[in-house]
PDB file of C-alpha atoms in Angstrom:
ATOM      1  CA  UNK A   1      44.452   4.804 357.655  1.00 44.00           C
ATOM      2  CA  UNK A   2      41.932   3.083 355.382  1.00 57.00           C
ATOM      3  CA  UNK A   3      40.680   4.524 352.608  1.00 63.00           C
ATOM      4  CA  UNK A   4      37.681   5.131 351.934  1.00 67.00           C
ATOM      5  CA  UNK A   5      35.509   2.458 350.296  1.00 60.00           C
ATOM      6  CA  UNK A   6      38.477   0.316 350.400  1.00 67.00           C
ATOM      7  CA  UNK A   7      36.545  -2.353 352.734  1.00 87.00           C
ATOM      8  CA  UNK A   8      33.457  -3.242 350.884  1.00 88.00           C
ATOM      9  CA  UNK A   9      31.788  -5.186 353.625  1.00 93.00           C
ATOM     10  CA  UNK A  10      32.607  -2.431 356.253  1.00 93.00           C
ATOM     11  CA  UNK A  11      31.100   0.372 354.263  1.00 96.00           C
ATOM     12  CA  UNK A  12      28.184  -1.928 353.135  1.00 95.00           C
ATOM     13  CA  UNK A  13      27.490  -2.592 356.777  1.00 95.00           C
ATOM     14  CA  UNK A  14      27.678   0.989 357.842  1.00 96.00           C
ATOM     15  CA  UNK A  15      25.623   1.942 355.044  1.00 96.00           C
ATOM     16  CA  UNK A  16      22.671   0.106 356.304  1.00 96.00           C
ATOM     17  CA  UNK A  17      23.188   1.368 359.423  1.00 95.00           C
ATOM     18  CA  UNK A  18      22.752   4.343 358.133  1.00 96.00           C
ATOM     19  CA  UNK A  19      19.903   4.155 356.131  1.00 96.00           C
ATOM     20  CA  UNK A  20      17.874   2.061 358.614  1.00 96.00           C
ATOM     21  CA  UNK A  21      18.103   5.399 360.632  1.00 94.00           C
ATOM     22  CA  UNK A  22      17.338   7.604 358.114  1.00 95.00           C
ATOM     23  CA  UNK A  23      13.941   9.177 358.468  1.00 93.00           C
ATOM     24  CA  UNK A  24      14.922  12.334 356.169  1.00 96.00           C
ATOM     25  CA  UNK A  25      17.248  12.103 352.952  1.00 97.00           C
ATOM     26  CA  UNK A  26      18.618  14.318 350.230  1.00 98.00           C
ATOM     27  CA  UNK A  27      19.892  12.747 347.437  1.00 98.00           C
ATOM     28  CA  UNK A  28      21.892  14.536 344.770  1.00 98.00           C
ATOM     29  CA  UNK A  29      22.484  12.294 341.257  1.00 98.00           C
ATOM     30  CA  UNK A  30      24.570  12.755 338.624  1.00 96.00           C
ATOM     31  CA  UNK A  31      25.269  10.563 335.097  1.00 94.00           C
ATOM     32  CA  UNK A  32      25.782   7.555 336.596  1.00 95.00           C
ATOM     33  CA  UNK A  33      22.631   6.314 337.724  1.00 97.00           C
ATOM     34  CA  UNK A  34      21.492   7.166 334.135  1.00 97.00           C
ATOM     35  CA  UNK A  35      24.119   5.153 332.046  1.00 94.00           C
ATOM     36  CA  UNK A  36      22.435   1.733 332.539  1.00 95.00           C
ATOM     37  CA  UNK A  37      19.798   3.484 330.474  1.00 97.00           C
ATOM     38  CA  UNK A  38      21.997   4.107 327.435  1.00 94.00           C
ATOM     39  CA  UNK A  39      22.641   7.556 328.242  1.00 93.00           C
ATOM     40  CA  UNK A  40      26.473   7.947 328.653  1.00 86.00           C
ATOM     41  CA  UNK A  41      28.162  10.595 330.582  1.00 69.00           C
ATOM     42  CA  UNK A  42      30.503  13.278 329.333  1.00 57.00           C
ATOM     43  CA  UNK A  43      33.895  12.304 330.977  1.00 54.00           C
ATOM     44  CA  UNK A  44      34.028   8.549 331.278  1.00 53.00           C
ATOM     45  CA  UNK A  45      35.842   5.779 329.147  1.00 54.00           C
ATOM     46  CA  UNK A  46      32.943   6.286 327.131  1.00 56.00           C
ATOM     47  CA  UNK A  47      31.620   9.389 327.398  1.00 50.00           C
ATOM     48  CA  UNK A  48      30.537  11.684 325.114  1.00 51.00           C
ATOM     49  CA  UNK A  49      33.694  14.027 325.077  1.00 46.00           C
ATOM     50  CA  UNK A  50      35.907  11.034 325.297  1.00 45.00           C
ATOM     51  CA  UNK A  51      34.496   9.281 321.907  1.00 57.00           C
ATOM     52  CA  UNK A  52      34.386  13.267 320.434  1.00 56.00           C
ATOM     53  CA  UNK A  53      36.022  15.963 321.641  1.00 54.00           C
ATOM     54  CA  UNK A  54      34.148  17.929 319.359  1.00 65.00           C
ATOM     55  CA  UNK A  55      31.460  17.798 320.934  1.00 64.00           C
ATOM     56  CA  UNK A  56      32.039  19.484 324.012  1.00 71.00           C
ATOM     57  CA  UNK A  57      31.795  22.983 321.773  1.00 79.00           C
ATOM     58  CA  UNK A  58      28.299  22.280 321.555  1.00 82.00           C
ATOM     59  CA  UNK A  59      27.394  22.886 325.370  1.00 86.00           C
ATOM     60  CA  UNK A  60      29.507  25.855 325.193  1.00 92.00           C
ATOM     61  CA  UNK A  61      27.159  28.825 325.482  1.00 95.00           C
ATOM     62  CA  UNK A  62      29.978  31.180 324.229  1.00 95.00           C
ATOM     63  CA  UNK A  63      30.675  29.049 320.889  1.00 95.00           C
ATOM     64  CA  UNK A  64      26.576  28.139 320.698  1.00 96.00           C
ATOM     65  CA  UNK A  65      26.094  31.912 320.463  1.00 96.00           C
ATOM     66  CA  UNK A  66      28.974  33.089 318.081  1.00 96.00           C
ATOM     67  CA  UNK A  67      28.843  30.109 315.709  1.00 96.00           C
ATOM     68  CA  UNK A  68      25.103  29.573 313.591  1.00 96.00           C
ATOM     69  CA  UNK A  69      27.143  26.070 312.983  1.00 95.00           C
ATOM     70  CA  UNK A  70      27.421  25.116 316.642  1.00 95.00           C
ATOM     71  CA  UNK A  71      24.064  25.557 316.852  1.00 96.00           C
ATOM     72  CA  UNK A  72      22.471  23.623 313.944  1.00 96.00           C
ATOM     73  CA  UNK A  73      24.794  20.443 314.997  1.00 94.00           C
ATOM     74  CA  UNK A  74      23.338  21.243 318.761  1.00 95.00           C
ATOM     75  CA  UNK A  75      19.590  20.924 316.881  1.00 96.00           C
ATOM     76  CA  UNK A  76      20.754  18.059 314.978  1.00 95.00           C
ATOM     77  CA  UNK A  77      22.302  16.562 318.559  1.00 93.00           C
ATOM     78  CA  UNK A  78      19.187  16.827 320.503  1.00 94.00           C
ATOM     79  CA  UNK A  79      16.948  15.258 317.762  1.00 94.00           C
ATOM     80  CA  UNK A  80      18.727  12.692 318.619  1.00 93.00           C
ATOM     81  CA  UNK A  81      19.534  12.162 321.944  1.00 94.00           C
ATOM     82  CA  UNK A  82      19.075   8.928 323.750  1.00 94.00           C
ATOM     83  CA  UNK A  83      16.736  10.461 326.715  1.00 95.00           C
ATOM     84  CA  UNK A  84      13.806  10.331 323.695  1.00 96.00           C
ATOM     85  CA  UNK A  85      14.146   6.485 324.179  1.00 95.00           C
ATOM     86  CA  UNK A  86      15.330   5.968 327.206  1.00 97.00           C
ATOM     87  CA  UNK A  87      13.731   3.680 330.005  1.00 98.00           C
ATOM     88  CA  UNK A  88      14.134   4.226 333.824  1.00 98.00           C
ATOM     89  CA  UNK A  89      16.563   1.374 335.167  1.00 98.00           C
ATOM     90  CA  UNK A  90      16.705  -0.261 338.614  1.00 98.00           C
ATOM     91  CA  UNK A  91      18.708   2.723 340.484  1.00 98.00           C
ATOM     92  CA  UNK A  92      15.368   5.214 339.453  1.00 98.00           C
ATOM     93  CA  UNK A  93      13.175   2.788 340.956  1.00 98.00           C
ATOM     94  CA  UNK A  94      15.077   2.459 344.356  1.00 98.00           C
ATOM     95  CA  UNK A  95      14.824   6.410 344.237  1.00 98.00           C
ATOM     96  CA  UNK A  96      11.288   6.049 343.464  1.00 98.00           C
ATOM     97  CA  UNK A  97      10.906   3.620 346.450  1.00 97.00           C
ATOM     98  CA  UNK A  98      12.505   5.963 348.891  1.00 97.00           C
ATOM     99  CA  UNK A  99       9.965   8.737 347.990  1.00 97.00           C
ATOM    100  CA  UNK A 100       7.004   5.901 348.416  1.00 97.00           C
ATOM    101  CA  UNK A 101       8.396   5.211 352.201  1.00 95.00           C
ATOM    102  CA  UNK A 102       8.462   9.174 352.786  1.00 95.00           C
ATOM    103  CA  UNK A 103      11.404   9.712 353.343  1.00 95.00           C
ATOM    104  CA  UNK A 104      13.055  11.176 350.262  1.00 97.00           C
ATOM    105  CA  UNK A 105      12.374  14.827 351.372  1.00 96.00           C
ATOM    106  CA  UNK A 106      14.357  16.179 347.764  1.00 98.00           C
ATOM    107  CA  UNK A 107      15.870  14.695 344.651  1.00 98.00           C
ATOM    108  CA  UNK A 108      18.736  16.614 343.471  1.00 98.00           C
ATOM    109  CA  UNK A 109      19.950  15.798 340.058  1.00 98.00           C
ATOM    110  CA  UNK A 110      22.780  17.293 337.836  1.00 96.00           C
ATOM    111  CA  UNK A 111      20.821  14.829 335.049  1.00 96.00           C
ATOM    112  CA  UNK A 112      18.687  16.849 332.141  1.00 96.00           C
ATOM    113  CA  UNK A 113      17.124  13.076 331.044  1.00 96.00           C
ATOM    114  CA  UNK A 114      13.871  13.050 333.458  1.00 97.00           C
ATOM    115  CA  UNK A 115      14.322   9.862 333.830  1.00 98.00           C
ATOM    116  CA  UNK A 116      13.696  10.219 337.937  1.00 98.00           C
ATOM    117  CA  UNK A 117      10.114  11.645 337.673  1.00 98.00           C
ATOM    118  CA  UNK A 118       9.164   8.455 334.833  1.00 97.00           C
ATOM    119  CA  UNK A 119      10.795   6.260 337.443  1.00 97.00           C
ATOM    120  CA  UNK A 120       7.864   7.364 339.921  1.00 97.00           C
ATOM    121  CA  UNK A 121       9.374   9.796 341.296  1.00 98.00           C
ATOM    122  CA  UNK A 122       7.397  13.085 342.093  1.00 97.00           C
ATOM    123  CA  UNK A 123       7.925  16.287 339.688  1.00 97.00           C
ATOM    124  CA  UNK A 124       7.083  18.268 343.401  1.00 96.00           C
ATOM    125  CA  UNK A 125      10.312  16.311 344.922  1.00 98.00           C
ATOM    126  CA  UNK A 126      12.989  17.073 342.067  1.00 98.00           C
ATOM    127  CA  UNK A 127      15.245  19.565 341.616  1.00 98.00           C
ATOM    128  CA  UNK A 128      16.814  19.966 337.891  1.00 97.00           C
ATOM    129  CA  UNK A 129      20.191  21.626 338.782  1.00 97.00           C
ATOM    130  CA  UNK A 130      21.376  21.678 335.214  1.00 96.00           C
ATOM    131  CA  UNK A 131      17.624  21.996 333.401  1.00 96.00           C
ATOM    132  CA  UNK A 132      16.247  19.687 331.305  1.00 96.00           C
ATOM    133  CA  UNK A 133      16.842  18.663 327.400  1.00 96.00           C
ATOM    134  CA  UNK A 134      12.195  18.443 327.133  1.00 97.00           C
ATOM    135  CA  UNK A 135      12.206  22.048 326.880  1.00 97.00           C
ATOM    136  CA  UNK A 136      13.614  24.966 325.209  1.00 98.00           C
ATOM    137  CA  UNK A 137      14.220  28.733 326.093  1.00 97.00           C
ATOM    138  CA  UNK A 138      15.298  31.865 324.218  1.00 98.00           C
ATOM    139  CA  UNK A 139      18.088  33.692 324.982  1.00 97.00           C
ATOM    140  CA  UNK A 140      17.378  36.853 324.445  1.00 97.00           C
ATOM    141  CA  UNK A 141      13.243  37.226 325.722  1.00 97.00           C
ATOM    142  CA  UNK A 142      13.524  34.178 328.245  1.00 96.00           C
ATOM    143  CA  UNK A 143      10.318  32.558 326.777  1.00 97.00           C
ATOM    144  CA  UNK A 144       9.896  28.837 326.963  1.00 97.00           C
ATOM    145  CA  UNK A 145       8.541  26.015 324.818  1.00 97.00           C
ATOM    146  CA  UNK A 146       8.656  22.911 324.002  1.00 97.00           C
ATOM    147  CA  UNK A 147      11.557  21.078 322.795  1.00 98.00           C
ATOM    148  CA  UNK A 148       9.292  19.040 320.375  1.00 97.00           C
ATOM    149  CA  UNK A 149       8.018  21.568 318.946  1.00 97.00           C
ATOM    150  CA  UNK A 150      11.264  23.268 318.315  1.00 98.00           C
ATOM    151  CA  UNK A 151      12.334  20.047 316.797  1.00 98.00           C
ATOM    152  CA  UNK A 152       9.410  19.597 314.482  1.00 98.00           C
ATOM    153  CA  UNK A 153      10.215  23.044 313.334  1.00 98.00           C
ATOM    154  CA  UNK A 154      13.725  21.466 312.459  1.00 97.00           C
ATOM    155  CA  UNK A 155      12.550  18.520 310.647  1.00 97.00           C
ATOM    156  CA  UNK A 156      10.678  20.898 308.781  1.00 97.00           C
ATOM    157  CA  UNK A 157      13.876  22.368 307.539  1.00 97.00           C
ATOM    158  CA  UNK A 158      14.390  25.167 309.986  1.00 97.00           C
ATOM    159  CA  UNK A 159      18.478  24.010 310.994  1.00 97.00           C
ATOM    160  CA  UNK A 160      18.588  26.528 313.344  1.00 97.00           C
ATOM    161  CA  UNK A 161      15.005  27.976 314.757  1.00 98.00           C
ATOM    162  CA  UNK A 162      14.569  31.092 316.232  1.00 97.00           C
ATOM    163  CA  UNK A 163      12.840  32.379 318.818  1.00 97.00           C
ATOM    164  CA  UNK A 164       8.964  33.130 318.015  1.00 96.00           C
ATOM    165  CA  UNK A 165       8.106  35.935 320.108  1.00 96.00           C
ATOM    166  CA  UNK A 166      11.439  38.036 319.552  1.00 97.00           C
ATOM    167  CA  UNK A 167      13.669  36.630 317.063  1.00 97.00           C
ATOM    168  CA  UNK A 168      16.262  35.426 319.286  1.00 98.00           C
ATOM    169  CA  UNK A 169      18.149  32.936 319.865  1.00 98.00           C
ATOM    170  CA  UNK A 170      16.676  29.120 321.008  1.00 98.00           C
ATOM    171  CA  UNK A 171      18.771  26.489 323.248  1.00 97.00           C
ATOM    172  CA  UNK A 172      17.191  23.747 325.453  1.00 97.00           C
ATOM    173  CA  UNK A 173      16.869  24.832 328.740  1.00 96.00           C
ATOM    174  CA  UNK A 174      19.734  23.146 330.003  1.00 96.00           C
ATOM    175  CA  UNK A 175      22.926  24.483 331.611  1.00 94.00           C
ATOM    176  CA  UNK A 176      25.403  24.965 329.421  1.00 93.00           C
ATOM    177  CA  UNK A 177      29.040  25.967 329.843  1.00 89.00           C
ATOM    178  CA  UNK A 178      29.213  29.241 330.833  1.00 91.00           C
ATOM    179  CA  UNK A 179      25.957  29.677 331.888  1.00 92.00           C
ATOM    180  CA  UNK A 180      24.949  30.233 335.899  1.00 92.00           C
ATOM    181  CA  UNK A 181      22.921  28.142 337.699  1.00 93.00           C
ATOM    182  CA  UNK A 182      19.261  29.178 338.386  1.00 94.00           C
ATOM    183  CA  UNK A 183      19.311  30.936 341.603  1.00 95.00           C
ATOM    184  CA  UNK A 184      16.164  29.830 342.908  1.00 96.00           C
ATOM    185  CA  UNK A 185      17.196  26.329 341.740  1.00 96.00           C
ATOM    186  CA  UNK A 186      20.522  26.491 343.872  1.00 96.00           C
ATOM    187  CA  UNK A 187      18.744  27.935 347.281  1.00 97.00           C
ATOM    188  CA  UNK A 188      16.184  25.402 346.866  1.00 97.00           C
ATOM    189  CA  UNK A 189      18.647  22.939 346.922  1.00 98.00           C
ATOM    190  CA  UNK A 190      20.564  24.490 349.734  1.00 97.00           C
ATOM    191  CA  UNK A 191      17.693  24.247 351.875  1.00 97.00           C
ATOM    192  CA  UNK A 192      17.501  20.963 350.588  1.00 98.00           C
ATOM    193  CA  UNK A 193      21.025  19.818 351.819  1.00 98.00           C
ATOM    194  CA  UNK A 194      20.506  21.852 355.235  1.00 97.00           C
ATOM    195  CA  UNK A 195      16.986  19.997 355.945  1.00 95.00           C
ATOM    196  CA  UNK A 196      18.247  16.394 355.933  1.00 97.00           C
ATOM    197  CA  UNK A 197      19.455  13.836 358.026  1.00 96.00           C
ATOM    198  CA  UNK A 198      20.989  11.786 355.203  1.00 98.00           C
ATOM    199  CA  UNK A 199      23.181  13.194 351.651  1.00 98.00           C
ATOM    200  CA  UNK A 200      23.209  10.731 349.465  1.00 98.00           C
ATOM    201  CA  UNK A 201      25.597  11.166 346.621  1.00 98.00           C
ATOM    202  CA  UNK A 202      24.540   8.419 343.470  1.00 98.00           C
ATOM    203  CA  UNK A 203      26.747   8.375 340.254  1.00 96.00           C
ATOM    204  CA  UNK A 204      28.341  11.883 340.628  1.00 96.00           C
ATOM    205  CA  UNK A 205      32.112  12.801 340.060  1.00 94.00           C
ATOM    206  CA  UNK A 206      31.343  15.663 343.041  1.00 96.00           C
ATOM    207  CA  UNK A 207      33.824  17.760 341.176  1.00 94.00           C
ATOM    208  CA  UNK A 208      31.087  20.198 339.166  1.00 90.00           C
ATOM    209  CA  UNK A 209      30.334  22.836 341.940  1.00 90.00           C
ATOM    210  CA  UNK A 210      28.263  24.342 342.952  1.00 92.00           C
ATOM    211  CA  UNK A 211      26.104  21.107 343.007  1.00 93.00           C
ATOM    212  CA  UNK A 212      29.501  19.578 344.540  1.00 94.00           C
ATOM    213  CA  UNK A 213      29.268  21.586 347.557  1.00 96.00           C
ATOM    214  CA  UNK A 214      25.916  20.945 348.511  1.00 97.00           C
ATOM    215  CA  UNK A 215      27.751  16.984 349.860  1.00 97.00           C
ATOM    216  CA  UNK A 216      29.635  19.396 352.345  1.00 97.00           C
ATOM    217  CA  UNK A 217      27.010  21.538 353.375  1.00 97.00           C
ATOM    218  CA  UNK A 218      24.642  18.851 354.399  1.00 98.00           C
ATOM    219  CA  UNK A 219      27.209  17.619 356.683  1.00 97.00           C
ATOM    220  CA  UNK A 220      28.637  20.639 357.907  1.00 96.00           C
ATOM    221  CA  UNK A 221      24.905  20.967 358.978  1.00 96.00           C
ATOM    222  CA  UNK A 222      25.343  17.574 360.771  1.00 96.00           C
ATOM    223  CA  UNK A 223      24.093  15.032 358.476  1.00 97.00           C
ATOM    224  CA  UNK A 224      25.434  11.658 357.499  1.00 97.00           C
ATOM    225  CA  UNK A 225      26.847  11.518 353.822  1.00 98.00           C
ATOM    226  CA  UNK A 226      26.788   8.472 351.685  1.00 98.00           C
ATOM    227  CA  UNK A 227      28.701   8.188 348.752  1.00 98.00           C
ATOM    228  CA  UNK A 228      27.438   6.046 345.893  1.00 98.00           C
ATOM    229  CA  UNK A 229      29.882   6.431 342.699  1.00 96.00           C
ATOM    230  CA  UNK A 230      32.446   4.032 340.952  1.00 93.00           C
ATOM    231  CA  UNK A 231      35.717   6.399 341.498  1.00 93.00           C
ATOM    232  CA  UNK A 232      36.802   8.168 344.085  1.00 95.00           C
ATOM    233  CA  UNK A 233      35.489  11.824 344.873  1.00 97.00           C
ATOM    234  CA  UNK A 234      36.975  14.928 346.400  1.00 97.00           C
ATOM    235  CA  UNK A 235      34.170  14.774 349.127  1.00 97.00           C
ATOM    236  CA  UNK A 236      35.063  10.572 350.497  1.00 97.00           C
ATOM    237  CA  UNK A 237      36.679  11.673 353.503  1.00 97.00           C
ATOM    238  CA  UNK A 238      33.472  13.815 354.242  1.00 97.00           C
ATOM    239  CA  UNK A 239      31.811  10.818 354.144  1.00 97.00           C
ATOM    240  CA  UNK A 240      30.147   7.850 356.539  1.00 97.00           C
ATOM    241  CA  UNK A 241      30.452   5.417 354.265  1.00 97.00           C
ATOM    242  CA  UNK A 242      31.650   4.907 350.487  1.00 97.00           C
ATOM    243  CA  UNK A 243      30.027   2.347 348.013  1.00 97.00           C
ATOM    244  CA  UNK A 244      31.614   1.646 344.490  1.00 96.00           C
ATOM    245  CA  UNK A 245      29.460  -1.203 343.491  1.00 96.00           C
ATOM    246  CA  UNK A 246      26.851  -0.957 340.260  1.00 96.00           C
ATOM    247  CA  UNK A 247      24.291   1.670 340.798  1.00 97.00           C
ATOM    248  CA  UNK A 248      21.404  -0.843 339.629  1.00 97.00           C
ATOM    249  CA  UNK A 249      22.484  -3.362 342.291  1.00 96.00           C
ATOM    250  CA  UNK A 250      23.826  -1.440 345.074  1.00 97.00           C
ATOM    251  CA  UNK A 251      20.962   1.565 345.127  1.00 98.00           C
ATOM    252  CA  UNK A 252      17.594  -1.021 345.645  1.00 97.00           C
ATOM    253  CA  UNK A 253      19.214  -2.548 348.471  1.00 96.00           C
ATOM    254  CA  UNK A 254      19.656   0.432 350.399  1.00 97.00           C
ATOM    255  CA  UNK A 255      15.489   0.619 349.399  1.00 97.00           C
ATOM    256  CA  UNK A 256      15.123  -2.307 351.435  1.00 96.00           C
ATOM    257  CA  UNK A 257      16.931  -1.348 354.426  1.00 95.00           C
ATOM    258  CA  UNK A 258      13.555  -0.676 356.798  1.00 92.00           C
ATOM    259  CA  UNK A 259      13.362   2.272 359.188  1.00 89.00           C
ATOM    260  CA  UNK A 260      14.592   1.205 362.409  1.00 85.00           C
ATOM    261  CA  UNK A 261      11.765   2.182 365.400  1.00 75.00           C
ATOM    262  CA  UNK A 262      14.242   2.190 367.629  1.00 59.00           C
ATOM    263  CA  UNK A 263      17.651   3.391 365.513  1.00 56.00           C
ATOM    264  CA  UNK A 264      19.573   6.848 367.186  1.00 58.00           C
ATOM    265  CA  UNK A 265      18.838   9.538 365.137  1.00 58.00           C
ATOM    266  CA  UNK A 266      21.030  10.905 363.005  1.00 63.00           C
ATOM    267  CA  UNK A 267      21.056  14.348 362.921  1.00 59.00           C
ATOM    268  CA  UNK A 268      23.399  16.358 365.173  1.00 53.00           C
ATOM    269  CA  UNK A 269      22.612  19.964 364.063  1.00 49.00           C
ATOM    270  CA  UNK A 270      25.497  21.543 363.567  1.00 49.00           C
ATOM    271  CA  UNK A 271      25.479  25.644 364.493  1.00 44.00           C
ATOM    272  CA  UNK A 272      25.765  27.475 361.693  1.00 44.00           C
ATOM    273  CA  UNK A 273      27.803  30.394 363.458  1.00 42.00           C
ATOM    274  CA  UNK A 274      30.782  27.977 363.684  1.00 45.00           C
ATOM    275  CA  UNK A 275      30.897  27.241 360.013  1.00 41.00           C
ATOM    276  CA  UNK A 276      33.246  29.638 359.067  1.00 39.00           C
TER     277      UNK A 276
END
């Protein structure tokens, strides 16, 4: 049997196919379509964890609450982080041009850069599954701010700020180790998965559930799944077709593929009752 992806001009093929039938898509992104931005990801040759293990205590919520350290090197981190400079690349765009032909019904994204919504991308279409690094929220009262203003408080010698209305403790309101998902953020994005015709998968490992599992949902539910990601996945067999090339090349030609009048839809509900 082949595997998957192994035929580049197959999958290609059947990837157009695909999309030029496609009147309703999910897509669910992960680091990958942001590294050609200059944001790396945590796990790859050079990821953030790779070039310092270190670092990985930082987006541990158990170590970010028991250590006043952890937590000034997190302030010092996100004063620095590369989403405060970053530019939308070429993969954003294409996601961006699938919303502009209506047909990107919801943007999933394990990413915390916003670099989809200043790619043109709707805020209304986007789903943060891990939160974003823009704001911040207190652990102990819940209430929110800004993560500028937090940071000006650090560069006015604050290391470690605390929360303003109770004293508490302040992270950005990402997802960090440890931490659950929202809930309304998840069913959101279940619905999401169940109410498409197309999954696509762009520059995600598939390996961090439950964001994973939404890939096997959708087509449990009877849509197509399209895998976009340089290494293999746990979720390829699932799948119609399996790309591997560069996000910023492969992504805007699927853009370009135009809806077919006269394609075979996709969808084949699936009952739910059989799903086991």
């Amino acid at each position: 049997m082949t595997a998957p992806g192994s035929d580049p001009a197959t999958e290609h093929a059947r990837a157009r196919e695909l999309f030029a039938a496609s009147r309703r898509i999910t897509a669910l992104t992960g680091a990958g379509v942001s590294t050609a931005s200059g944001i790396p990801d945590f796990r790859g040759p050079d990821g953030v964890w790779t070039r310092d293990p270190h670092a990985q205590r930082l987006t541990d919520i158990d170590a970010y609450i028991a250590d006043p350290e952890v937590r000034r090197q997190a302030w010092r981190a996100r004063a620095e982080h590369p989403a405060w400079a970053a530019e939308p690349n070429a993969a954003h765009r294409a996601f961006a041009a699938f919303a502009e032909q209506g047909r990107l019904t919801s943007l999933l994204t394990q990413n915390i850069d916003g670099l989809h919504q200043s790619g043109g991308v709707d805020a209304g279409l986007v789903l943060e599954l891990h939160g974003s690094v823009f704001g911040v929220i207190c652990l102990d009262c819940a209430a929110t701010g800004s993560m500028r203003a937090a940071l000006a408080r650090v560069a006015d010698g604050e290391e470690d700020p605390p929360c303003r209305s109770c004293g508490g403790i302040l992270k950005s309101s990402t997802i960090s180790f440890g931490q659950s998902l929202d809930p309304a953020v998840i069913r959101a994005s279940q619905r999401a998965a169940l109410d498409c015709d197309l999954f696509l998968a762009a520059g995600t490992s598939l390996t961090v559930h439950p964001a994973a599992g939404l890939a096997e949902l959708a087509v449990r539910a009877g849509a197509r799944l399209v895998i976009c990601n340089a290494e293999p996945t746990p979720y390829d067999e699932l799948a119609a077709a399996v790309l591997r090339e560069p996000l910023v090349e492969l992504l805007p030609g699927l853009a370009a593929v135009p809806l077919s009048d006269t394609a075979e839809p996709l969808r084949t509900w699936g009952d739910p009752s059989t799903w086991g």
